[in-house]
């Protein structure tokens, strides 16, 4: 883990906090190339009524068309789900930095088995924003809707 990893994860956490403040799920993401931010985004499922608007997907949409993603790193506050992991593989993103995998294990082993370098930060701030969200009235139900669990 590098200083840049900490800096970019802090930006992803700011995105997660924005989503929480807007009544959404607190998951943020930042796409970086060569030490520069290409795009950032956050989960917008609730705000946009879009079931595919996970934090990583919002970030990648905002990045727009790229000639390649093979020289990028994706920072995400929470372990990516299968949909987002599939997109990471589809775009050939070689490195993913995950803020935490305590609240959602996600698909880190799948990404690693496909050659993606995954760094798990185990970040207290990323855990905290999810804990605050889950403690809110309706937070658990919304989370279960997001991850498609009853």
Coordinates of N, CA, C and O in Angstrom, one line a residue:
X1 N 0.8 -1.2 0.0 CA 0.0 0.0 0.0 C 0.9 1.2 0.0 O 1.9 1.3 0.7
X2 N 0.5 2.2 -0.8 CA 1.3 3.4 -0.9 C 0.6 4.7 -0.4 O -0.6 4.6 -0.1
X3 N 1.3 5.8 -0.3 CA 0.6 7.0 0.1 C -0.4 7.4 -0.9 O -1.5 7.9 -0.6
X4 N -0.2 7.1 -2.2 CA -1.2 7.4 -3.3 C -2.4 6.6 -3.0 O -3.5 7.0 -3.2
X5 N -2.2 5.3 -2.6 CA -3.4 4.4 -2.3 C -4.2 5.1 -1.2 O -5.5 5.1 -1.4
X6 N -3.6 5.6 -0.2 CA -4.4 6.2 0.9 C -5.1 7.5 0.4 O -6.2 7.7 0.7
X7 N -4.4 8.2 -0.4 CA -5.0 9.5 -0.9 C -6.2 9.2 -1.8 O -7.2 9.8 -1.7
X8 N -6.0 8.3 -2.7 CA -7.1 8.0 -3.7 C -8.3 7.3 -3.0 O -9.5 7.5 -3.3
X9 N -8.0 6.5 -1.9 CA -9.1 5.8 -1.2 C -9.8 6.9 -0.4 O -11.1 6.8 -0.3
X10 N -9.1 7.9 0.1 CA -9.8 9.0 0.8 C -10.8 9.7 -0.2 O -11.9 10.1 0.3
X11 N -10.4 9.8 -1.4 CA -11.3 10.4 -2.4 C -12.6 9.5 -2.7 O -13.7 10.0 -2.8
X12 N -12.3 8.2 -2.7 CA -13.4 7.3 -2.9 C -14.4 7.3 -1.7 O -15.6 7.3 -1.8
X13 N -13.8 7.5 -0.5 CA -14.6 7.6 0.7 C -15.4 8.9 0.7 O -16.6 8.9 1.1
X14 N -14.9 10.0 0.2 CA -15.7 11.2 0.0 C -16.9 10.9 -0.9 O -18.0 11.4 -0.6
X15 N -16.7 10.2 -1.9 CA -17.8 9.8 -2.8 C -18.8 9.0 -2.1 O -20.0 9.2 -2.2
X16 N -18.4 8.1 -1.2 CA -19.3 7.2 -0.5 C -20.1 8.1 0.5 O -21.3 7.9 0.7
X17 N -19.4 9.1 1.1 CA -20.1 10.0 2.0 C -21.2 10.8 1.3 O -22.3 11.1 1.8
X18 N -20.9 11.2 0.1 CA -21.9 12.0 -0.8 C -23.1 11.1 -1.0 O -24.2 11.6 -0.9
X19 N -22.9 9.9 -1.3 CA -24.0 9.0 -1.6 C -24.9 8.8 -0.3 O -26.1 8.9 -0.4
X20 N -24.2 8.6 0.8 CA -24.9 8.5 2.1 C -25.7 9.8 2.4 O -26.9 9.7 2.8
X21 N -25.2 10.9 2.2 CA -25.8 12.2 2.4 C -27.1 12.4 1.5 O -28.0 13.0 1.9
X22 N -27.0 11.7 0.3 CA -28.1 11.8 -0.7 C -29.1 10.7 -0.5 O -30.0 10.6 -1.3
X23 N -29.0 9.9 0.6 CA -29.9 8.9 0.9 C -29.6 7.6 0.2 O -30.5 6.7 0.1
X24 N -28.4 7.4 -0.4 CA -28.1 6.2 -1.1 C -27.1 5.3 -0.4 O -26.8 5.6 0.8
X25 N -26.7 4.3 -1.0 CA -25.7 3.4 -0.4 C -24.3 4.0 -0.5 O -23.9 4.5 -1.5
X26 N -23.6 3.9 0.6 CA -22.3 4.6 0.7 C -21.2 3.8 0.1 O -20.3 3.3 0.9
X27 N -21.1 3.8 -1.2 CA -20.0 3.1 -1.8 C -19.5 4.1 -2.9 O -20.2 4.5 -3.7
X28 N -18.2 4.4 -2.8 CA -17.5 5.3 -3.7 C -16.4 4.6 -4.4 O -15.8 3.6 -4.0
X29 N -16.0 5.2 -5.6 CA -15.0 4.6 -6.4 C -14.2 5.8 -7.1 O -14.8 6.8 -7.5
X30 N -12.9 5.5 -7.4 CA -12.1 6.4 -8.1 C -11.2 5.6 -9.1 O -10.6 4.6 -8.7
X31 N -11.2 6.1 -10.4 CA -10.3 5.5 -11.4 C -9.1 6.4 -11.6 O -9.3 7.6 -11.8
X32 N -7.9 5.8 -11.5 CA -6.7 6.5 -11.6 C -5.8 6.0 -12.7 O -5.7 4.8 -12.9
X33 N -5.1 6.9 -13.4 CA -4.1 6.5 -14.4 C -2.9 7.4 -14.1 O -3.0 8.6 -14.2
X34 N -1.8 6.8 -13.9 CA -0.5 7.5 -13.8 C -0.5 8.6 -12.7 O 0.0 9.7 -12.9
X35 N -1.2 8.3 -11.6 CA -1.3 9.2 -10.5 C -2.3 10.3 -10.6 O -2.3 11.2 -9.8
X36 N -3.1 10.3 -11.7 CA -4.1 11.3 -11.9 C -5.5 10.7 -11.9 O -5.7 9.6 -12.5
X37 N -6.4 11.4 -11.4 CA -7.8 10.9 -11.3 C -8.4 11.0 -12.7 O -8.4 12.1 -13.3
X38 N -8.9 9.9 -13.2 CA -9.7 9.9 -14.5 C -11.1 10.2 -14.2 O -11.7 11.0 -14.9
X39 N -11.7 9.6 -13.2 CA -13.1 9.8 -12.8 C -13.3 9.3 -11.4 O -12.6 8.5 -10.9
X40 N -14.4 9.8 -10.9 CA -14.9 9.3 -9.6 C -16.4 9.2 -9.6 O -17.0 9.9 -10.4
X41 N -16.9 8.4 -8.7 CA -18.4 8.2 -8.7 C -18.8 7.5 -7.4 O -18.0 7.1 -6.6
X42 N -20.1 7.4 -7.3 CA -20.6 6.7 -6.1 C -21.9 6.0 -6.5 O -22.5 6.2 -7.5
X43 N -22.3 5.0 -5.6 CA -23.5 4.3 -5.8 C -24.7 5.2 -6.0 O -24.9 6.1 -5.2
X44 N -25.5 5.0 -7.1 CA -26.6 5.9 -7.4 C -27.9 5.1 -7.6 O -28.8 5.6 -8.3
X45 N -27.9 3.9 -7.1 CA -29.1 3.0 -7.3 C -30.4 3.7 -6.8 O -31.4 3.7 -7.5
X46 N -30.3 4.2 -5.6 CA -31.5 4.9 -5.0 C -31.7 6.2 -5.7 O -32.9 6.5 -6.2
X47 N -30.7 7.0 -5.9 CA -30.9 8.4 -6.4 C -31.4 8.4 -7.8 O -32.2 9.2 -8.2
X48 N -30.9 7.4 -8.6 CA -31.3 7.4 -10.1 C -32.3 6.3 -10.4 O -32.7 6.2 -11.5
X49 N -32.6 5.5 -9.4 CA -33.5 4.3 -9.7 C -33.0 3.4 -10.6 O -33.7 2.7 -11.4
X50 N -31.6 3.2 -10.6 CA -30.9 2.4 -11.6 C -30.2 1.2 -10.9 O -29.3 1.5 -10.1
X51 N -30.7 0.0 -11.1 CA -30.1 -1.1 -10.3 C -28.7 -1.4 -10.7 O -28.0 -2.1 -9.9
X52 N -28.2 -0.9 -11.8 CA -26.8 -1.2 -12.2 C -25.9 0.0 -11.7 O -24.6 -0.2 -11.9
X53 N -26.4 1.0 -11.2 CA -25.5 2.2 -10.8 C -24.8 2.0 -9.5 O -24.9 2.8 -8.6
X54 N -24.0 0.9 -9.5 CA -23.1 0.7 -8.3 C -22.0 1.8 -8.4 O -21.8 2.4 -9.4
X55 N -21.3 1.9 -7.3 CA -20.2 2.9 -7.2 C -19.2 2.8 -8.3 O -18.8 3.8 -9.0
X56 N -18.7 1.6 -8.5 CA -17.7 1.3 -9.6 C -18.3 1.6 -11.0 O -17.6 2.2 -11.8
X57 N -19.5 1.2 -11.2 CA -20.2 1.5 -12.5 C -20.4 2.9 -12.8 O -20.1 3.4 -13.9
X58 N -20.8 3.7 -11.7 CA -20.9 5.1 -11.9 C -19.6 5.8 -12.2 O -19.5 6.6 -13.1
X59 N -18.6 5.4 -11.5 CA -17.2 5.9 -11.8 C -16.8 5.6 -13.2 O -16.3 6.5 -13.9
X60 N -17.0 4.4 -13.7 CA -16.6 4.0 -15.0 C -17.4 4.7 -16.1 O -16.9 5.1 -17.1
X61 N -18.7 4.9 -15.8 CA -19.5 5.7 -16.8 C -19.0 7.1 -16.9 O -19.0 7.7 -18.0
X62 N -18.6 7.7 -15.8 CA -18.1 9.1 -15.8 C -16.8 9.2 -16.5 O -16.4 10.2 -17.0
X63 N -16.0 8.1 -16.4 CA -14.7 8.1 -17.2 C -14.9 8.1 -18.7 O -14.1 8.6 -19.4
X64 N -16.1 7.7 -19.1 CA -16.4 7.7 -20.5 C -15.5 6.7 -21.3 O -14.9 5.9 -20.7
X65 N -15.5 6.9 -22.6 CA -14.7 5.9 -23.4 C -13.3 6.2 -23.2 O -12.8 7.3 -23.2
X66 N -12.6 5.1 -23.0 CA -11.1 5.1 -22.8 C -10.5 4.2 -23.9 O -11.1 3.1 -24.2
X67 N -9.4 4.6 -24.4 CA -8.7 3.7 -25.4 C -8.3 2.4 -24.7 O -8.3 1.3 -25.3
X68 N -7.9 2.5 -23.4 CA -7.5 1.3 -22.7 C -7.7 1.6 -21.2 O -7.7 2.8 -20.8
X69 N -7.9 0.6 -20.5 CA -8.0 0.6 -19.0 C -6.9 -0.2 -18.4 O -6.7 -0.2 -17.2
X70 N -6.0 -0.7 -19.2 CA -5.0 -1.6 -18.8 C -3.8 -0.9 -18.0 O -2.9 -1.6 -17.5
X71 N -3.9 0.4 -18.0 CA -2.9 1.2 -17.2 C -3.6 2.0 -16.1 O -3.1 3.0 -15.6
X72 N -4.7 1.4 -15.6 CA -5.4 2.1 -14.5 C -5.5 1.3 -13.2 O -5.3 0.1 -13.3
X73 N -5.9 2.0 -12.2 CA -6.2 1.4 -10.9 C -7.6 1.9 -10.5 O -7.8 3.0 -10.6
X74 N -8.4 0.9 -10.0 CA -9.7 1.3 -9.5 C -9.7 1.2 -8.0 O -9.4 0.2 -7.5
X75 N -10.1 2.3 -7.4 CA -10.2 2.3 -5.9 C -11.7 2.2 -5.6 O -12.5 3.0 -6.2
X76 N -12.1 1.3 -4.7 CA -13.5 1.2 -4.3 C -13.5 1.0 -2.8 O -12.7 0.3 -2.2
X77 N -14.5 1.6 -2.2 CA -14.6 1.6 -0.7 C -15.0 0.2 -0.2 O -14.8 -0.1 1.0
X78 N -15.7 -0.6 -1.0 CA -16.2 -1.8 -0.6 C -15.9 -2.9 -1.7 O -15.9 -2.6 -2.9
X79 N -15.6 -4.1 -1.2 CA -15.3 -5.2 -2.2 C -16.3 -5.3 -3.3 O -17.5 -5.3 -3.1
X80 N -15.9 -5.3 -4.5 CA -16.8 -5.4 -5.7 C -17.6 -6.6 -5.7 O -17.2 -7.7 -5.4
X81 N -18.9 -6.4 -6.2 CA -19.8 -7.5 -6.4 C -19.4 -8.2 -7.7 O -18.5 -7.8 -8.4
X82 N -20.1 -9.3 -8.1 CA -19.9 -10.0 -9.3 C -20.0 -9.1 -10.5 O -19.3 -9.2 -11.5
X83 N -21.1 -8.3 -10.6 CA -21.3 -7.4 -11.7 C -20.1 -6.5 -11.9 O -19.6 -6.4 -13.0
X84 N -19.7 -5.8 -10.8 CA -18.6 -4.9 -11.0 C -17.3 -5.6 -11.2 O -16.4 -5.1 -12.0
X85 N -17.1 -6.8 -10.6 CA -15.9 -7.6 -10.9 C -15.8 -8.0 -12.4 O -14.8 -8.0 -13.0
X86 N -17.0 -8.4 -12.9 CA -17.0 -8.7 -14.3 C -16.6 -7.6 -15.2 O -15.9 -7.7 -16.2
X87 N -17.1 -6.4 -14.9 CA -16.7 -5.2 -15.6 C -15.2 -4.9 -15.5 O -14.6 -4.5 -16.5
X88 N -14.7 -5.1 -14.3 CA -13.2 -4.9 -14.1 C -12.5 -5.8 -15.0 O -11.5 -5.4 -15.7
X89 N -12.9 -7.1 -15.1 CA -12.3 -8.0 -16.0 C -12.5 -7.7 -17.5 O -11.6 -7.7 -18.3
X90 N -13.7 -7.3 -17.8 CA -14.0 -6.9 -19.2 C -13.2 -5.8 -19.7 O -12.7 -5.8 -20.8
X91 N -13.0 -4.8 -18.9 CA -12.2 -3.6 -19.2 C -10.7 -3.9 -19.1 O -9.9 -3.0 -19.5
X92 N -10.3 -5.0 -18.5 CA -8.8 -5.3 -18.3 C -8.2 -4.4 -17.2 O -7.0 -4.1 -17.4
X93 N -8.9 -3.9 -16.2 CA -8.3 -3.1 -15.2 C -7.4 -4.0 -14.4 O -7.9 -5.0 -13.8
X94 N -6.1 -3.7 -14.3 CA -5.2 -4.7 -13.7 C -5.1 -4.7 -12.2 O -4.6 -5.6 -11.6
X95 N -5.5 -3.6 -11.6 CA -5.3 -3.4 -10.2 C -6.5 -2.8 -9.5 O -7.1 -1.8 -10.1
X96 N -7.0 -3.4 -8.4 CA -8.1 -2.8 -7.7 C -7.7 -2.7 -6.2 O -7.1 -3.6 -5.6
X97 N -7.9 -1.5 -5.6 CA -7.7 -1.3 -4.2 C -9.0 -1.2 -3.5 O -9.9 -0.4 -3.9
X98 N -9.2 -2.1 -2.6 CA -10.5 -2.2 -1.9 C -10.4 -1.6 -0.5 O -9.5 -2.0 0.3
X99 N -11.3 -0.8 -0.1 CA -11.3 -0.2 1.2 C -11.6 -1.2 2.3 O -10.9 -1.2 3.3
X100 N -12.6 -2.0 2.1 CA -12.9 -3.0 3.1 C -13.8 -4.1 2.5 O -14.5 -3.9 1.5
X101 N -13.7 -5.3 3.2 CA -14.4 -6.5 2.7 C -15.1 -7.1 3.9 O -15.5 -8.3 3.9
X102 N -15.2 -6.4 5.0 CA -15.9 -6.9 6.2 C -17.4 -6.9 6.1 O -18.1 -7.8 6.4
X103 N -18.0 -5.8 5.6 CA -19.4 -5.7 5.4 C -19.9 -6.4 4.2 O -21.1 -6.7 4.1
X104 N -19.0 -6.7 3.2 CA -19.4 -7.4 2.0 C -18.1 -8.1 1.5 O -17.2 -7.4 1.1
X105 N -18.1 -9.4 1.5 CA -16.9 -10.1 1.1 C -16.6 -9.9 -0.4 O -15.5 -9.8 -0.9
X106 N -17.7 -9.8 -1.2 CA -17.6 -9.5 -2.6 C -16.8 -10.7 -3.3 O -16.9 -11.8 -2.9
X107 N -16.1 -10.3 -4.4 CA -15.5 -11.3 -5.3 C -14.0 -11.1 -5.4 O -13.5 -11.3 -6.5
X108 N -13.3 -10.8 -4.3 CA -11.9 -10.6 -4.4 C -11.2 -11.9 -4.9 O -10.4 -11.8 -5.8
X109 N -11.5 -13.1 -4.4 CA -10.9 -14.3 -4.9 C -11.1 -14.5 -6.4 O -10.2 -15.0 -7.1
X110 N -12.3 -14.2 -6.9 CA -12.5 -14.3 -8.3 C -11.6 -13.4 -9.1 O -11.0 -13.8 -10.1
X111 N -11.5 -12.1 -8.7 CA -10.6 -11.2 -9.4 C -9.2 -11.7 -9.4 O -8.5 -11.7 -10.4
X112 N -8.7 -12.1 -8.2 CA -7.3 -12.6 -8.1 C -7.1 -13.8 -8.9 O -6.0 -14.0 -9.6
X113 N -8.1 -14.7 -9.0 CA -7.9 -15.9 -9.8 C -7.8 -15.6 -11.3 O -7.3 -16.4 -12.1
X114 N -8.3 -14.4 -11.7 CA -8.2 -14.0 -13.1 C -7.1 -13.0 -13.3 O -7.0 -12.4 -14.4
X115 N -6.2 -12.9 -12.4 CA -4.9 -12.1 -12.6 C -5.0 -10.7 -12.2 O -4.0 -9.9 -12.4
X116 N -6.1 -10.2 -11.6 CA -6.2 -8.9 -11.1 C -5.4 -8.8 -9.8 O -5.6 -9.6 -8.9
X117 N -4.6 -7.8 -9.6 CA -3.9 -7.5 -8.4 C -4.9 -6.7 -7.5 O -5.4 -5.7 -7.8
X118 N -5.2 -7.3 -6.3 CA -6.1 -6.7 -5.4 C -5.4 -6.4 -4.1 O -4.8 -7.3 -3.5
X119 N -5.5 -5.1 -3.7 CA -5.0 -4.7 -2.4 C -6.2 -4.4 -1.5 O -7.0 -3.6 -1.8
X120 N -6.3 -5.1 -0.3 CA -7.3 -4.9 0.6 C -6.7 -4.0 1.8 O -5.8 -4.4 2.5
X121 N -7.3 -2.8 1.9 CA -6.8 -1.8 2.8 C -7.3 -2.0 4.3 O -6.7 -1.6 5.2
X122 N -8.5 -2.6 4.4 CA -9.1 -2.8 5.7 C -9.2 -1.4 6.4 O -8.8 -1.3 7.6
X123 N -9.8 -0.5 5.7 CA -9.8 0.9 6.1 C -10.9 1.2 7.1 O -12.1 0.9 6.8
X124 N -10.6 1.8 8.2 CA -11.6 2.1 9.3 C -12.7 3.0 8.8 O -13.9 2.9 9.1
X125 N -12.3 4.0 8.0 CA -13.3 5.0 7.5 C -14.3 4.3 6.6 O -15.5 4.6 6.6
X126 N -13.8 3.4 5.7 CA -14.7 2.7 4.8 C -15.7 1.8 5.6 O -16.9 1.7 5.2
X127 N -15.2 1.1 6.6 CA -16.1 0.3 7.5 C -17.1 1.2 8.2 O -18.3 0.8 8.3
X128 N -16.6 2.3 8.7 CA -17.5 3.2 9.5 C -18.7 3.7 8.6 O -19.8 3.7 9.1
X129 N -18.5 4.1 7.4 CA -19.5 4.6 6.6 C -20.6 3.6 6.3 O -21.8 3.8 6.4
X130 N -20.2 2.3 6.1 CA -21.1 1.2 6.0 C -21.9 0.9 7.3 O -23.1 0.7 7.2
X131 N -21.2 0.9 8.4 CA -21.8 0.7 9.7 C -22.9 1.8 9.9 O -24.0 1.4 10.4
X132 N -22.6 3.0 9.6 CA -23.5 4.1 9.9 C -24.8 3.9 9.0 O -25.9 4.1 9.4
X133 N -24.5 3.5 7.7 CA -25.6 3.3 6.8 C -26.5 2.2 7.3 O -27.7 2.3 7.3
X134 N -25.9 1.0 7.6 CA -26.6 -0.1 8.1 C -27.4 0.1 9.4 O -28.5 -0.5 9.6
X135 N -27.0 1.0 10.2 CA -27.6 1.3 11.4 C -28.8 2.3 11.2 O -29.7 2.4 12.1
X136 N -29.0 2.9 10.1 CA -30.1 3.8 9.8 C -31.4 3.0 9.6 O -31.3 1.9 9.1
X137 N -32.5 3.6 10.0 CA -33.8 2.9 9.7 C -33.9 2.6 8.2 O -33.6 3.5 7.3
X138 N -34.1 1.4 7.8 CA -34.2 1.0 6.4 C -32.9 0.6 5.8 O -32.9 0.1 4.6
X139 N -31.8 0.9 6.4 CA -30.5 0.6 5.9 C -30.3 -0.8 5.5 O -29.8 -1.2 4.4
X140 N -30.7 -1.7 6.5 CA -30.5 -3.1 6.3 C -31.3 -3.6 5.1 O -30.8 -4.4 4.2
X141 N -32.6 -3.2 5.0 CA -33.4 -3.6 3.9 C -32.9 -3.1 2.5 O -32.9 -3.8 1.5
X142 N -32.4 -1.9 2.5 CA -31.9 -1.3 1.3 C -30.6 -2.1 0.9 O -30.4 -2.4 -0.3
X143 N -29.8 -2.4 1.8 CA -28.6 -3.1 1.6 C -28.9 -4.5 1.0 O -28.3 -5.0 0.0
X144 N -29.9 -5.2 1.6 CA -30.3 -6.5 1.1 C -30.8 -6.4 -0.4 O -30.6 -7.3 -1.2
X145 N -31.5 -5.4 -0.6 CA -32.0 -5.1 -2.0 C -30.8 -5.0 -3.0 O -30.8 -5.5 -4.1
X146 N -29.8 -4.2 -2.5 CA -28.7 -4.0 -3.4 C -27.9 -5.2 -3.7 O -27.5 -5.4 -4.8
X147 N -27.7 -6.1 -2.7 CA -26.9 -7.3 -3.0 C -27.8 -8.5 -3.3 O -27.3 -9.6 -3.4
X148 N -29.1 -8.3 -3.5 CA -30.1 -9.3 -3.9 C -30.2 -10.4 -2.9 O -30.2 -11.6 -3.3
X149 N -30.2 -10.1 -1.6 CA -30.4 -11.1 -0.6 C -31.7 -10.8 0.1 O -32.1 -9.7 0.3
X150 N -32.4 -11.9 0.5 CA -33.7 -11.7 1.2 C -33.4 -11.4 2.7 O -32.5 -11.8 3.3

